[in-house]
Amino acid sequence: MREPGFWHGPSSWKSHLLKPLGALYGAIAAKRLKRRGLDAGVPVLCVGNYHVGGAGKTPTVLALAKLLRELGETPVVLSRGYGGHLKGPVMVDRARHNAADVGDEPLMMARDVPVAVARDRLDGAALAKSQGATVILMDDGFQNPRLLKDASLIVIGSERGLGNCEVFPAGPLRAPLKAQLARTDALVLIGDGRAANDVAAELAKRDKPELRARLKPNAASLAQLFGKRVLAFAGIGDPERFFRSLRAARIEVVRTRPFADHHMFSRDEIAALAADASREQLTLVTTEKDLARLRGRDDVPAGIVPFAVQLEFDDPEQLRRLISDHLYQARERRFSRR
C-alpha cells in the first residue's frame, strides 16, 4: 500500500476521524506486545520498527549479520517473507526461488546470509537452528509475540521520524508508542535528520542507547552511474529517501517514479519506464530490493542499474559492545535456567 500523505503531514481531519479505529487497533496491539514468546533455544535479535513501511531494516540486518560473523557466530535471518506466496518454513534458494515465492527482501538478503522464510516464526526458528544458526536475526516481527526476543533494535529514518505518531490507520504506528518503547533495547537512527530526536530522548531516559548510522552507496554502483542522467524508480516504503540518496551521491536525477512498497511491476509499467528513459536518453536506476522483484523476468530491459547501499555506523565499537553484551546475557539466562 502507498502511505497516505496525512500520516506525515500536519494535523489532519482525516487522522482525527480515524483515531477511534486507531485506539481499538492500538489496544489490541499493546495487549499482544505483553505476551511472552517461546524460547528458540538460541539468542534471537530482532530488527524492527515502530511504524508500517520502510525505515532501513534490511541494510541493518545485513550489517548485523556481518558483525555477528566477525564475532564468530553463525547468523541465520528469519523473515516472514512478505510479498511471497510460500508459507514455509523454507530456506531461500536464489537459484530456485523468485520474489513471488519468498518476497523481495529475503531474496535480496540471501545473497549474503542464509535466510529462513516462515509465516510461523517458531517453525522458522526451528529451521534456522537446523541450519546451524547460533544466532537468529529477525527481520521485522517486533510486534509479533510468537518468539521470545533477547534484544530488539528499532530502526527509524531520521528524516521522516514517526510522522504524526498516531496508531494505524490514523497514523503509521503499529502499536501505541509507549508500549513499544517499553520493549526496545536500542534505537538505530539512520541519517542526519532530527525528526526522531524526541524518541531517542525518551529511550535515553530508560538507559537505552542510540546508535547513529547512514547509508553509504556502493562504489561499483557509483562507477556505473558516473556522468549519467538517470530516471530513478522505486517501490519501497520511502521512495523519496532513495531519490535523496541518489542526489546526495551527486547523481543527476532527471526523473523519478515512486511506487507503493513491495510493488509488483506490470509489463505495461516496465514498458513505460523503458520508453521514458529511451526518449530522454536516461539510465534506469532502482533499489536492490526492487531489482529483486524484477529478477528473471523476460520483459525487463537490460541496463537497469541497482543502486546498492550499505549501512555504516558512526561508532562501530559501540554496536559491537552492545551486540556482544546481549549475546552474553542471553546465554547466561539460558544457562541459569538449566
Short mmCIF file of the C-alpha atoms (twelve columns), coordinates in Angstrom:
data_MODEL
# 
_entry.id   MODEL 
# 
loop_
_atom_site.group_PDB 
_atom_site.id 
_atom_site.type_symbol 
_atom_site.label_atom_id 
_atom_site.label_alt_id 
_atom_site.label_comp_id 
_atom_site.label_asym_id 
_atom_site.label_seq_id 
_atom_site.Cartn_x 
_atom_site.Cartn_y 
_atom_site.Cartn_z 
_atom_site.pdbx_PDB_model_num 
ATOM 1   C CA . MET A 1   0.000   0.000   0.000   1 
ATOM 2   C CA . ARG A 2   1.050   3.611   -0.515  1 
ATOM 3   C CA . GLU A 3   1.221   5.594   2.717   1 
ATOM 4   C CA . PRO A 4   -1.390  8.372   2.911   1 
ATOM 5   C CA . GLY A 5   0.094   11.836  2.983   1 
ATOM 6   C CA . PHE A 6   -1.670  12.877  6.194   1 
ATOM 7   C CA . TRP A 7   0.414   10.354  8.176   1 
ATOM 8   C CA . HIS A 8   3.444   12.574  7.701   1 
ATOM 9   C CA . GLY A 9   1.830   15.980  7.476   1 
ATOM 10  C CA . PRO A 10  0.401   18.476  9.944   1 
ATOM 11  C CA . SER A 11  -2.749  17.803  11.973  1 
ATOM 12  C CA . SER A 12  -5.421  16.408  9.656   1 
ATOM 13  C CA . TRP A 13  -9.193  15.900  9.912   1 
ATOM 14  C CA . LYS A 14  -8.695  12.510  8.245   1 
ATOM 15  C CA . SER A 15  -6.404  11.395  11.042  1 
ATOM 16  C CA . HIS A 16  -8.812  12.769  13.656  1 
ATOM 17  C CA . LEU A 17  -11.744 10.800  12.187  1 
ATOM 18  C CA . LEU A 18  -9.689  7.593   12.212  1 
ATOM 19  C CA . LYS A 19  -8.494  7.923   15.823  1 
ATOM 20  C CA . PRO A 20  -11.263 5.678   17.268  1 
ATOM 21  C CA . LEU A 21  -10.164 2.883   14.934  1 
ATOM 22  C CA . GLY A 22  -6.565  3.612   15.861  1 
ATOM 23  C CA . ALA A 23  -7.424  3.352   19.548  1 
ATOM 24  C CA . LEU A 24  -9.039  -0.065  19.023  1 
ATOM 25  C CA . TYR A 25  -6.188  -1.328  16.871  1 
ATOM 26  C CA . GLY A 26  -3.657  0.046   19.352  1 
ATOM 27  C CA . ALA A 27  -5.319  -1.602  22.352  1 
ATOM 28  C CA . ILE A 28  -5.187  -4.993  20.654  1 
ATOM 29  C CA . ALA A 29  -1.582  -4.472  19.538  1 
ATOM 30  C CA . ALA A 30  -0.477  -3.332  23.008  1 
ATOM 31  C CA . LYS A 31  -2.057  -6.411  24.575  1 
ATOM 32  C CA . ARG A 32  -0.227  -8.678  22.127  1 
ATOM 33  C CA . LEU A 33  3.072   -6.980  22.929  1 
ATOM 34  C CA . LYS A 34  2.750   -8.038  26.570  1 
ATOM 35  C CA . ARG A 35  2.618   -11.727 25.717  1 
ATOM 36  C CA . ARG A 36  5.781   -13.691 26.405  1 
ATOM 37  C CA . GLY A 37  7.048   -15.605 23.397  1 
ATOM 38  C CA . LEU A 38  8.515   -19.099 23.323  1 
ATOM 39  C CA . ASP A 39  12.257  -19.605 23.616  1 
ATOM 40  C CA . ALA A 40  14.039  -20.581 20.394  1 
ATOM 41  C CA . GLY A 41  16.936  -22.067 22.367  1 
ATOM 42  C CA . VAL A 42  19.480  -19.702 20.787  1 
ATOM 43  C CA . PRO A 43  19.775  -15.910 21.036  1 
ATOM 44  C CA . VAL A 44  17.222  -14.013 18.942  1 
ATOM 45  C CA . LEU A 45  17.995  -10.455 17.860  1 
ATOM 46  C CA . CYS A 46  15.064  -8.600  16.322  1 
ATOM 47  C CA . VAL A 47  15.445  -5.699  13.898  1 
ATOM 48  C CA . GLY A 48  12.111  -3.927  13.743  1 
ATOM 49  C CA . ASN A 49  10.394  -0.579  13.581  1 
ATOM 50  C CA . TYR A 50  7.534   1.152   15.315  1 
ATOM 51  C CA . HIS A 51  5.667   2.039   12.145  1 
ATOM 52  C CA . VAL A 52  4.468   0.483   8.917   1 
ATOM 53  C CA . GLY A 53  6.594   0.993   5.840   1 
ATOM 54  C CA . GLY A 54  10.323  1.124   5.333   1 
ATOM 55  C CA . ALA A 55  12.958  2.634   7.570   1 
ATOM 56  C CA . GLY A 56  16.155  0.767   6.716   1 
ATOM 57  C CA . LYS A 57  15.643  -2.605  8.431   1 
ATOM 58  C CA . THR A 58  17.166  -4.687  5.623   1 
ATOM 59  C CA . PRO A 59  20.558  -2.902  5.500   1 
ATOM 60  C CA . THR A 60  20.582  -3.004  9.309   1 
ATOM 61  C CA . VAL A 61  20.045  -6.778  9.273   1 
ATOM 62  C CA . LEU A 62  22.864  -7.213  6.752   1 
ATOM 63  C CA . ALA A 63  25.206  -5.028  8.822   1 
ATOM 64  C CA . LEU A 64  24.417  -7.087  11.932  1 
ATOM 65  C CA . ALA A 65  24.940  -10.349 10.054  1 
ATOM 66  C CA . LYS A 66  28.407  -9.155  9.034   1 
ATOM 67  C CA . LEU A 67  29.226  -8.136  12.611  1 
ATOM 68  C CA . LEU A 68  27.991  -11.449 14.029  1 
ATOM 69  C CA . ARG A 69  30.238  -13.354 11.668  1 
ATOM 70  C CA . GLU A 70  33.173  -11.239 12.794  1 
ATOM 71  C CA . LEU A 71  32.267  -12.265 16.361  1 
ATOM 72  C CA . GLY A 72  32.489  -15.925 15.373  1 
ATOM 73  C CA . GLU A 73  28.730  -16.510 15.227  1 
ATOM 74  C CA . THR A 74  26.663  -18.266 12.563  1 
ATOM 75  C CA . PRO A 75  23.663  -15.992 11.946  1 
ATOM 76  C CA . VAL A 76  20.548  -17.023 10.034  1 
ATOM 77  C CA . VAL A 77  17.950  -14.405 9.132   1 
ATOM 78  C CA . LEU A 78  14.320  -15.202 9.909   1 
ATOM 79  C CA . SER A 79  11.743  -13.418 7.740   1 
ATOM 80  C CA . ARG A 80  8.008   -13.653 7.254   1 
ATOM 81  C CA . GLY A 81  8.611   -13.397 3.517   1 
ATOM 82  C CA . TYR A 82  6.231   -10.518 2.900   1 
ATOM 83  C CA . GLY A 83  5.078   -10.485 -0.722  1 
ATOM 84  C CA . GLY A 84  5.873   -14.165 -1.332  1 
ATOM 85  C CA . HIS A 85  3.312   -16.955 -1.527  1 
ATOM 86  C CA . LEU A 86  5.354   -19.670 0.217   1 
ATOM 87  C CA . LYS A 87  4.276   -20.098 3.847   1 
ATOM 88  C CA . GLY A 88  7.409   -22.050 4.730   1 
ATOM 89  C CA . PRO A 89  9.376   -22.879 6.633   1 
ATOM 90  C CA . VAL A 90  11.831  -22.847 3.749   1 
ATOM 91  C CA . MET A 91  15.410  -21.724 3.244   1 
ATOM 92  C CA . VAL A 92  15.668  -19.173 0.450   1 
ATOM 93  C CA . ASP A 93  17.474  -20.533 -2.612  1 
ATOM 94  C CA . ARG A 94  18.293  -17.812 -5.157  1 
ATOM 95  C CA . ALA A 95  18.749  -20.441 -7.868  1 
ATOM 96  C CA . ARG A 96  15.255  -21.814 -7.297  1 
ATOM 97  C CA . HIS A 97  13.125  -19.038 -5.808  1 
ATOM 98  C CA . ASN A 98  11.977  -15.654 -7.007  1 
ATOM 99  C CA . ALA A 99  10.366  -12.699 -5.226  1 
ATOM 100 C CA . ALA A 100 6.876   -14.081 -5.868  1 
ATOM 101 C CA . ASP A 101 7.903   -17.187 -3.907  1 
ATOM 102 C CA . VAL A 102 9.679   -15.742 -0.882  1 
ATOM 103 C CA . GLY A 103 9.427   -11.942 -1.066  1 
ATOM 104 C CA . ASP A 104 11.884  -9.356  -2.352  1 
ATOM 105 C CA . GLU A 105 13.824  -8.681  0.852   1 
ATOM 106 C CA . PRO A 106 14.600  -12.349 1.690   1 
ATOM 107 C CA . LEU A 107 15.661  -12.953 -1.909  1 
ATOM 108 C CA . MET A 108 17.999  -9.969  -1.805  1 
ATOM 109 C CA . MET A 109 19.480  -10.825 1.618   1 
ATOM 110 C CA . ALA A 110 20.048  -14.480 0.687   1 
ATOM 111 C CA . ARG A 111 22.931  -13.356 -1.490  1 
ATOM 112 C CA . ASP A 112 24.900  -12.514 1.654   1 
ATOM 113 C CA . VAL A 113 23.426  -14.575 4.520   1 
ATOM 114 C CA . PRO A 114 21.225  -17.693 4.935   1 
ATOM 115 C CA . VAL A 115 17.551  -16.697 5.153   1 
ATOM 116 C CA . ALA A 116 14.657  -18.771 6.501   1 
ATOM 117 C CA . VAL A 117 11.155  -17.744 5.447   1 
ATOM 118 C CA . ALA A 118 8.199   -18.793 7.590   1 
ATOM 119 C CA . ARG A 119 4.781   -17.373 8.385   1 
ATOM 120 C CA . ASP A 120 5.060   -19.101 11.781  1 
ATOM 121 C CA . ARG A 121 8.147   -17.679 13.497  1 
ATOM 122 C CA . LEU A 122 8.605   -20.768 15.696  1 
ATOM 123 C CA . ASP A 123 8.736   -23.036 12.660  1 
ATOM 124 C CA . GLY A 124 11.203  -20.647 11.068  1 
ATOM 125 C CA . ALA A 125 13.380  -20.615 14.191  1 
ATOM 126 C CA . ALA A 126 13.467  -24.426 14.218  1 
ATOM 127 C CA . LEU A 127 14.549  -24.428 10.570  1 
ATOM 128 C CA . ALA A 128 17.230  -21.811 11.251  1 
ATOM 129 C CA . LYS A 129 18.627  -23.911 14.110  1 
ATOM 130 C CA . SER A 130 18.691  -26.977 11.851  1 
ATOM 131 C CA . GLN A 131 20.944  -24.959 9.528   1 
ATOM 132 C CA . GLY A 132 23.445  -24.419 12.353  1 
ATOM 133 C CA . ALA A 133 22.327  -20.962 13.477  1 
ATOM 134 C CA . THR A 134 23.979  -19.801 16.684  1 
ATOM 135 C CA . VAL A 135 22.028  -16.521 16.464  1 
ATOM 136 C CA . ILE A 136 18.686  -15.839 14.783  1 
ATOM 137 C CA . LEU A 137 18.302  -12.394 13.223  1 
ATOM 138 C CA . MET A 138 14.636  -11.493 12.917  1 
ATOM 139 C CA . ASP A 139 13.921  -9.193  10.002  1 
ATOM 140 C CA . ASP A 140 10.824  -7.392  11.317  1 
ATOM 141 C CA . GLY A 141 8.432   -9.069  13.760  1 
ATOM 142 C CA . PHE A 142 8.961   -6.708  16.695  1 
ATOM 143 C CA . GLN A 143 5.204   -6.610  17.334  1 
ATOM 144 C CA . ASN A 144 4.808   -10.382 16.847  1 
ATOM 145 C CA . PRO A 145 4.775   -12.121 20.265  1 
ATOM 146 C CA . ARG A 146 5.264   -15.683 18.992  1 
ATOM 147 C CA . LEU A 147 9.026   -15.847 19.568  1 
ATOM 148 C CA . LEU A 148 10.989  -14.652 22.598  1 
ATOM 149 C CA . LYS A 149 13.394  -11.862 21.640  1 
ATOM 150 C CA . ASP A 150 16.646  -11.422 23.536  1 
ATOM 151 C CA . ALA A 151 17.143  -7.929  22.137  1 
ATOM 152 C CA . SER A 152 15.119  -5.632  19.892  1 
ATOM 153 C CA . LEU A 153 16.797  -2.926  17.822  1 
ATOM 154 C CA . ILE A 154 14.362  -0.400  16.402  1 
ATOM 155 C CA . VAL A 155 15.205  1.378   13.157  1 
ATOM 156 C CA . ILE A 156 13.910  4.869   12.390  1 
ATOM 157 C CA . GLY A 157 14.709  7.100   9.428   1 
ATOM 158 C CA . SER A 158 15.814  10.359  10.998  1 
ATOM 159 C CA . GLU A 159 14.400  12.496  8.180   1 
ATOM 160 C CA . ARG A 160 10.769  11.337  8.484   1 
ATOM 161 C CA . GLY A 161 10.683  10.008  12.026  1 
ATOM 162 C CA . LEU A 162 7.307   8.633   13.095  1 
ATOM 163 C CA . GLY A 163 5.061   11.062  11.274  1 
ATOM 164 C CA . ASN A 164 2.048   12.172  13.300  1 
ATOM 165 C CA . CYS A 165 2.735   9.468   15.962  1 
ATOM 166 C CA . GLU A 166 -0.831  8.161   15.713  1 
ATOM 167 C CA . VAL A 167 -1.688  4.453   15.596  1 
ATOM 168 C CA . PHE A 168 -2.784  2.865   12.326  1 
ATOM 169 C CA . PRO A 169 -4.984  3.779   10.470  1 
ATOM 170 C CA . ALA A 170 -4.904  7.313   11.914  1 
ATOM 171 C CA . GLY A 171 -1.117  7.273   11.551  1 
ATOM 172 C CA . PRO A 172 1.779   4.961   10.779  1 
ATOM 173 C CA . LEU A 173 2.369   3.405   14.235  1 
ATOM 174 C CA . ARG A 174 1.820   -0.347  14.572  1 
ATOM 175 C CA . ALA A 175 1.056   -0.020  18.289  1 
ATOM 176 C CA . PRO A 176 0.957   2.796   20.876  1 
ATOM 177 C CA . LEU A 177 4.388   4.364   21.150  1 
ATOM 178 C CA . LYS A 178 4.642   3.951   24.937  1 
ATOM 179 C CA . ALA A 179 4.039   0.186   24.704  1 
ATOM 180 C CA . GLN A 180 6.695   -0.142  22.010  1 
ATOM 181 C CA . LEU A 181 9.264   1.986   23.832  1 
ATOM 182 C CA . ALA A 182 8.987   -0.321  26.849  1 
ATOM 183 C CA . ARG A 183 10.203  -3.284  24.774  1 
ATOM 184 C CA . THR A 184 13.029  -1.558  22.935  1 
ATOM 185 C CA . ASP A 185 16.671  -2.324  23.716  1 
ATOM 186 C CA . ALA A 186 18.369  0.086   21.310  1 
ATOM 187 C CA . LEU A 187 17.486  2.651   18.676  1 
ATOM 188 C CA . VAL A 188 19.147  2.819   15.256  1 
ATOM 189 C CA . LEU A 189 18.747  6.279   13.720  1 
ATOM 190 C CA . ILE A 190 19.597  6.380   10.026  1 
ATOM 191 C CA . GLY A 191 20.665  9.693   8.534   1 
ATOM 192 C CA . ASP A 192 21.375  13.182  9.834   1 
ATOM 193 C CA . GLY A 193 17.809  14.367  10.411  1 
ATOM 194 C CA . ARG A 194 16.246  15.400  13.708  1 
ATOM 195 C CA . ALA A 195 12.706  14.037  13.277  1 
ATOM 196 C CA . ALA A 196 13.289  11.159  15.726  1 
ATOM 197 C CA . ASN A 197 15.249  13.050  18.393  1 
ATOM 198 C CA . ASP A 198 12.264  13.051  20.776  1 
ATOM 199 C CA . VAL A 199 12.059  9.254   20.580  1 
ATOM 200 C CA . ALA A 200 15.790  8.978   21.221  1 
ATOM 201 C CA . ALA A 201 15.426  11.249  24.258  1 
ATOM 202 C CA . GLU A 202 12.602  9.088   25.675  1 
ATOM 203 C CA . LEU A 203 14.704  5.955   25.306  1 
ATOM 204 C CA . ALA A 204 17.720  7.699   26.858  1 
ATOM 205 C CA . LYS A 205 15.606  8.197   29.999  1 
ATOM 206 C CA . ARG A 206 15.253  4.401   30.086  1 
ATOM 207 C CA . ASP A 207 19.022  3.998   29.645  1 
ATOM 208 C CA . LYS A 208 18.604  2.563   26.136  1 
ATOM 209 C CA . PRO A 209 21.332  3.503   23.663  1 
ATOM 210 C CA . GLU A 210 21.014  5.436   20.426  1 
ATOM 211 C CA . LEU A 211 23.142  4.282   17.510  1 
ATOM 212 C CA . ARG A 212 23.607  6.658   14.598  1 
ATOM 213 C CA . ALA A 213 24.189  5.255   11.122  1 
ATOM 214 C CA . ARG A 214 23.984  6.281   7.493   1 
ATOM 215 C CA . LEU A 215 23.533  4.562   4.171   1 
ATOM 216 C CA . LYS A 216 26.653  4.660   2.028   1 
ATOM 217 C CA . PRO A 217 26.492  3.935   -1.716  1 
ATOM 218 C CA . ASN A 218 28.463  1.043   -3.122  1 
ATOM 219 C CA . ALA A 219 31.499  2.151   -5.130  1 
ATOM 220 C CA . ALA A 220 30.597  -0.109  -8.062  1 
ATOM 221 C CA . SER A 221 27.122  1.439   -8.276  1 
ATOM 222 C CA . LEU A 222 28.595  4.930   -8.282  1 
ATOM 223 C CA . ALA A 223 31.022  3.967   -11.045 1 
ATOM 224 C CA . GLN A 224 28.164  2.655   -13.212 1 
ATOM 225 C CA . LEU A 225 26.234  5.903   -12.790 1 
ATOM 226 C CA . PHE A 226 29.114  8.361   -13.050 1 
ATOM 227 C CA . GLY A 227 28.271  11.068  -15.588 1 
ATOM 228 C CA . LYS A 228 24.872  9.524   -16.383 1 
ATOM 229 C CA . ARG A 229 21.495  11.244  -16.361 1 
ATOM 230 C CA . VAL A 230 19.020  8.926   -14.679 1 
ATOM 231 C CA . LEU A 231 15.375  8.042   -14.304 1 
ATOM 232 C CA . ALA A 232 15.039  6.676   -10.785 1 
ATOM 233 C CA . PHE A 233 12.144  4.447   -9.757  1 
ATOM 234 C CA . ALA A 234 11.422  2.664   -6.501  1 
ATOM 235 C CA . GLY A 235 8.660   0.670   -4.833  1 
ATOM 236 C CA . ILE A 236 9.825   0.848   -1.230  1 
ATOM 237 C CA . GLY A 237 8.436   2.273   1.999   1 
ATOM 238 C CA . ASP A 238 10.022  5.685   1.430   1 
ATOM 239 C CA . PRO A 239 10.924  6.226   -2.248  1 
ATOM 240 C CA . GLU A 240 11.876  9.840   -1.572  1 
ATOM 241 C CA . ARG A 241 14.671  8.668   0.725   1 
ATOM 242 C CA . PHE A 242 16.081  6.672   -2.196  1 
ATOM 243 C CA . PHE A 243 15.867  9.669   -4.524  1 
ATOM 244 C CA . ARG A 244 17.582  11.858  -1.910  1 
ATOM 245 C CA . SER A 245 20.363  9.295   -1.582  1 
ATOM 246 C CA . LEU A 246 20.997  9.419   -5.316  1 
ATOM 247 C CA . ARG A 247 21.179  13.204  -5.340  1 
ATOM 248 C CA . ALA A 248 23.395  13.224  -2.260  1 
ATOM 249 C CA . ALA A 249 25.792  10.972  -4.201  1 
ATOM 250 C CA . ARG A 250 25.910  13.687  -6.918  1 
ATOM 251 C CA . ILE A 251 23.963  11.618  -9.429  1 
ATOM 252 C CA . GLU A 252 21.913  13.680  -11.890 1 
ATOM 253 C CA . VAL A 253 18.323  12.585  -11.252 1 
ATOM 254 C CA . VAL A 254 16.220  13.903  -14.140 1 
ATOM 255 C CA . ARG A 255 13.003  11.963  -13.495 1 
ATOM 256 C CA . THR A 256 11.588  9.998   -10.550 1 
ATOM 257 C CA . ARG A 257 8.804   7.414   -10.393 1 
ATOM 258 C CA . PRO A 258 7.643   6.392   -6.884  1 
ATOM 259 C CA . PHE A 259 5.580   3.243   -6.375  1 
ATOM 260 C CA . ALA A 260 3.995   1.615   -3.322  1 
ATOM 261 C CA . ASP A 261 6.099   -0.581  -1.036  1 
ATOM 262 C CA . HIS A 262 6.730   -4.094  -2.449  1 
ATOM 263 C CA . HIS A 263 5.041   -3.042  -5.705  1 
ATOM 264 C CA . MET A 264 4.844   -5.822  -8.292  1 
ATOM 265 C CA . PHE A 265 5.564   -4.061  -11.580 1 
ATOM 266 C CA . SER A 266 3.273   -4.847  -14.505 1 
ATOM 267 C CA . ARG A 267 4.527   -5.316  -18.046 1 
ATOM 268 C CA . ASP A 268 2.941   -2.009  -19.024 1 
ATOM 269 C CA . GLU A 269 4.708   -0.165  -16.178 1 
ATOM 270 C CA . ILE A 270 8.071   -1.638  -17.136 1 
ATOM 271 C CA . ALA A 271 7.479   -0.769  -20.786 1 
ATOM 272 C CA . ALA A 272 6.528   2.804   -19.840 1 
ATOM 273 C CA . LEU A 273 9.653   3.233   -17.725 1 
ATOM 274 C CA . ALA A 274 11.835  1.914   -20.539 1 
ATOM 275 C CA . ALA A 275 10.135  4.175   -23.110 1 
ATOM 276 C CA . ASP A 276 10.516  7.284   -20.912 1 
ATOM 277 C CA . ALA A 277 14.188  6.524   -20.330 1 
ATOM 278 C CA . SER A 278 14.836  5.902   -24.001 1 
ATOM 279 C CA . ARG A 279 13.049  9.052   -25.103 1 
ATOM 280 C CA . GLU A 280 15.239  11.281  -22.925 1 
ATOM 281 C CA . GLN A 281 18.347  9.097   -23.103 1 
ATOM 282 C CA . LEU A 282 18.248  8.382   -19.380 1 
ATOM 283 C CA . THR A 283 19.678  5.446   -17.456 1 
ATOM 284 C CA . LEU A 284 17.169  3.490   -15.374 1 
ATOM 285 C CA . VAL A 285 18.231  3.105   -11.746 1 
ATOM 286 C CA . THR A 286 16.408  1.438   -8.863  1 
ATOM 287 C CA . THR A 287 16.987  -0.172  -5.470  1 
ATOM 288 C CA . GLU A 288 18.363  -3.670  -4.988  1 
ATOM 289 C CA . LYS A 289 15.049  -4.639  -3.417  1 
ATOM 290 C CA . ASP A 290 13.103  -3.514  -6.489  1 
ATOM 291 C CA . LEU A 291 15.520  -5.293  -8.792  1 
ATOM 292 C CA . ALA A 292 14.989  -8.494  -6.802  1 
ATOM 293 C CA . ARG A 293 11.298  -8.364  -7.784  1 
ATOM 294 C CA . LEU A 294 12.260  -7.901  -11.440 1 
ATOM 295 C CA . ARG A 295 14.825  -10.713 -11.412 1 
ATOM 296 C CA . GLY A 296 14.278  -13.422 -14.030 1 
ATOM 297 C CA . ARG A 297 11.500  -11.645 -15.945 1 
ATOM 298 C CA . ASP A 298 11.685  -11.601 -19.750 1 
ATOM 299 C CA . ASP A 299 10.050  -8.165  -20.061 1 
ATOM 300 C CA . VAL A 300 12.701  -6.272  -18.100 1 
ATOM 301 C CA . PRO A 301 15.101  -4.236  -20.264 1 
ATOM 302 C CA . ALA A 302 18.821  -4.742  -19.899 1 
ATOM 303 C CA . GLY A 303 20.853  -1.985  -18.343 1 
ATOM 304 C CA . ILE A 304 18.827  -1.191  -15.201 1 
ATOM 305 C CA . VAL A 305 21.410  -0.190  -12.615 1 
ATOM 306 C CA . PRO A 306 20.846  -1.245  -8.994  1 
ATOM 307 C CA . PHE A 307 21.950  1.452   -6.558  1 
ATOM 308 C CA . ALA A 308 23.475  -0.690  -3.843  1 
ATOM 309 C CA . VAL A 309 23.994  0.766   -0.378  1 
ATOM 310 C CA . GLN A 310 25.339  -0.488  2.909   1 
ATOM 311 C CA . LEU A 311 24.769  0.759   6.425   1 
ATOM 312 C CA . GLU A 312 27.739  2.235   8.254   1 
ATOM 313 C CA . PHE A 313 27.537  3.040   11.952  1 
ATOM 314 C CA . ASP A 314 29.129  6.195   13.335  1 
ATOM 315 C CA . ASP A 315 30.512  4.203   16.268  1 
ATOM 316 C CA . PRO A 316 31.059  0.558   15.197  1 
ATOM 317 C CA . GLU A 317 32.649  -0.271  18.551  1 
ATOM 318 C CA . GLN A 318 29.506  0.830   20.386  1 
ATOM 319 C CA . LEU A 319 27.471  -1.572  18.229  1 
ATOM 320 C CA . ARG A 320 29.959  -4.398  18.767  1 
ATOM 321 C CA . ARG A 321 29.802  -3.960  22.550  1 
ATOM 322 C CA . LEU A 322 26.006  -3.793  22.520  1 
ATOM 323 C CA . ILE A 323 25.595  -6.985  20.499  1 
ATOM 324 C CA . SER A 324 28.296  -8.839  22.448  1 
ATOM 325 C CA . ASP A 325 26.657  -7.885  25.761  1 
ATOM 326 C CA . HIS A 326 23.204  -9.011  24.634  1 
ATOM 327 C CA . LEU A 327 24.550  -12.332 23.364  1 
ATOM 328 C CA . TYR A 328 26.370  -12.920 26.645  1 
ATOM 329 C CA . GLN A 329 23.275  -12.059 28.694  1 
ATOM 330 C CA . ALA A 330 21.044  -14.259 26.515  1 
ATOM 331 C CA . ARG A 331 23.291  -17.256 27.020  1 
ATOM 332 C CA . GLU A 332 23.657  -16.565 30.739  1 
ATOM 333 C CA . ARG A 333 19.869  -16.548 31.125  1 
ATOM 334 C CA . ARG A 334 19.527  -19.864 29.366  1 
ATOM 335 C CA . PHE A 335 22.390  -21.436 31.328  1 
ATOM 336 C CA . SER A 336 20.912  -20.282 34.669  1 
ATOM 337 C CA . ARG A 337 17.565  -21.936 33.824  1 
ATOM 338 C CA . ARG A 338 19.135  -25.379 33.369  1 
# 
